[in-house]
C-alpha positions as a Markdown table, in Angstrom:
| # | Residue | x | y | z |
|---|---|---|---|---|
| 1 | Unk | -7.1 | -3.7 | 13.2 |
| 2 | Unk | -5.9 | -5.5 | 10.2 |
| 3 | Unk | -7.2 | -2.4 | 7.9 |
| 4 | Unk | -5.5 | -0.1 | 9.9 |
| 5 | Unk | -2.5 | -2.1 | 9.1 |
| 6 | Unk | -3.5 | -2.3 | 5.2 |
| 7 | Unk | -4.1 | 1.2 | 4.8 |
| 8 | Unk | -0.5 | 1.9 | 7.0 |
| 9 | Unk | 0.7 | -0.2 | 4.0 |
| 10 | Unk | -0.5 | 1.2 | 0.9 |
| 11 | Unk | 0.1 | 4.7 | 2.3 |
| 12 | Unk | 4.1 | 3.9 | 3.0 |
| 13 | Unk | 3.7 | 2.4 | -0.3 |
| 14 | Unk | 2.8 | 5.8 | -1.7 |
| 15 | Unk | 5.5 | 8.0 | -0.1 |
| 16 | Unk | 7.7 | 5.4 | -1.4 |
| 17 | Unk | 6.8 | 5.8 | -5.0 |
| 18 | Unk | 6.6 | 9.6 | -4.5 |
| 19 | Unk | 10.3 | 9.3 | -2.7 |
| 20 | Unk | 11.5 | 7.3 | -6.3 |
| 21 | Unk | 10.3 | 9.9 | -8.2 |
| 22 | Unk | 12.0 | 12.9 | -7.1 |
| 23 | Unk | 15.0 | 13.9 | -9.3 |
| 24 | Unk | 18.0 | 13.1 | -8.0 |
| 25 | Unk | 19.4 | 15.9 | -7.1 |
| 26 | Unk | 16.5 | 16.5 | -4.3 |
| 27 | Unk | 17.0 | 13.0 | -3.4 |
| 28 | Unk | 21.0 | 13.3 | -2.7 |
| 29 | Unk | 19.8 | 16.6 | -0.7 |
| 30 | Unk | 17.5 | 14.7 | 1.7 |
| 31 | Unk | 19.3 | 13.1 | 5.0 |
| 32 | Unk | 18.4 | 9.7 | 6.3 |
| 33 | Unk | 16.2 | 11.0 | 8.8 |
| 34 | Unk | 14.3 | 13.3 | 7.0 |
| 35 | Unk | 13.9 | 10.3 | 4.4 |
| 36 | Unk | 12.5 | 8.2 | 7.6 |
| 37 | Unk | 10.3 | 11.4 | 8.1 |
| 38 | Unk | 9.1 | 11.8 | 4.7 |
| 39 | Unk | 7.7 | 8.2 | 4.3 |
| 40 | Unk | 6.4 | 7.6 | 8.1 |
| 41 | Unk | 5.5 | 11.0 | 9.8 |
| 42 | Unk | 2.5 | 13.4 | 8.8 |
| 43 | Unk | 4.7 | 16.4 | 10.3 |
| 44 | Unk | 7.5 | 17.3 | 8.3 |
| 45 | Unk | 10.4 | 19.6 | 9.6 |
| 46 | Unk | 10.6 | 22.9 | 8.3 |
| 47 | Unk | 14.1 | 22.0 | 6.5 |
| 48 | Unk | 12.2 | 18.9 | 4.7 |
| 49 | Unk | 9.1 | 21.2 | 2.9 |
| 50 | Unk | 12.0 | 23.8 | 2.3 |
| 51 | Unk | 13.9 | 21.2 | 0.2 |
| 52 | Unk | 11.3 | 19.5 | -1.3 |
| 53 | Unk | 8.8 | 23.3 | -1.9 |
| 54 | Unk | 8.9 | 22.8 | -5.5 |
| 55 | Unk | 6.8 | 20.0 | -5.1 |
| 56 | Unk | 4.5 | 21.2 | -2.2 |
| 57 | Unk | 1.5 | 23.1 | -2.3 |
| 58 | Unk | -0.4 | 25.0 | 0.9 |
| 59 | Unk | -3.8 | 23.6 | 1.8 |
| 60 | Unk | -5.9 | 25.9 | 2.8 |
């Protein structure tokens, strides 16, 4: 259980240094919630991958 929690950890970590990065202008354009989603979910809302596209790429 404790790597579960570790791994929880490093990967909100992540998003967080990939949230800091974004210009500031995307940032400004993101709401609270869809900031919550960006950091915590693994399914984005279509208005969320729409804002931040330029940054995205489809896996296929």
């Amino acid at each position: 259980m404790k790597d579960k929690k570790n791994k929880t950890g490093k990967k909100n970590d992540e998003r967080m240094e990939a949230f800091k990065s974004l210009p500031p202008a995307i940032k400004n354009a993101i709401t609270p919630e869809e900031q919550e989603i960006f950091l915590k979910s693994d399914v984005w809302p279509e208005s969320l991958c729409e804002k931040l596209s330029e940054f995205l790429f489809k896996m296929k």
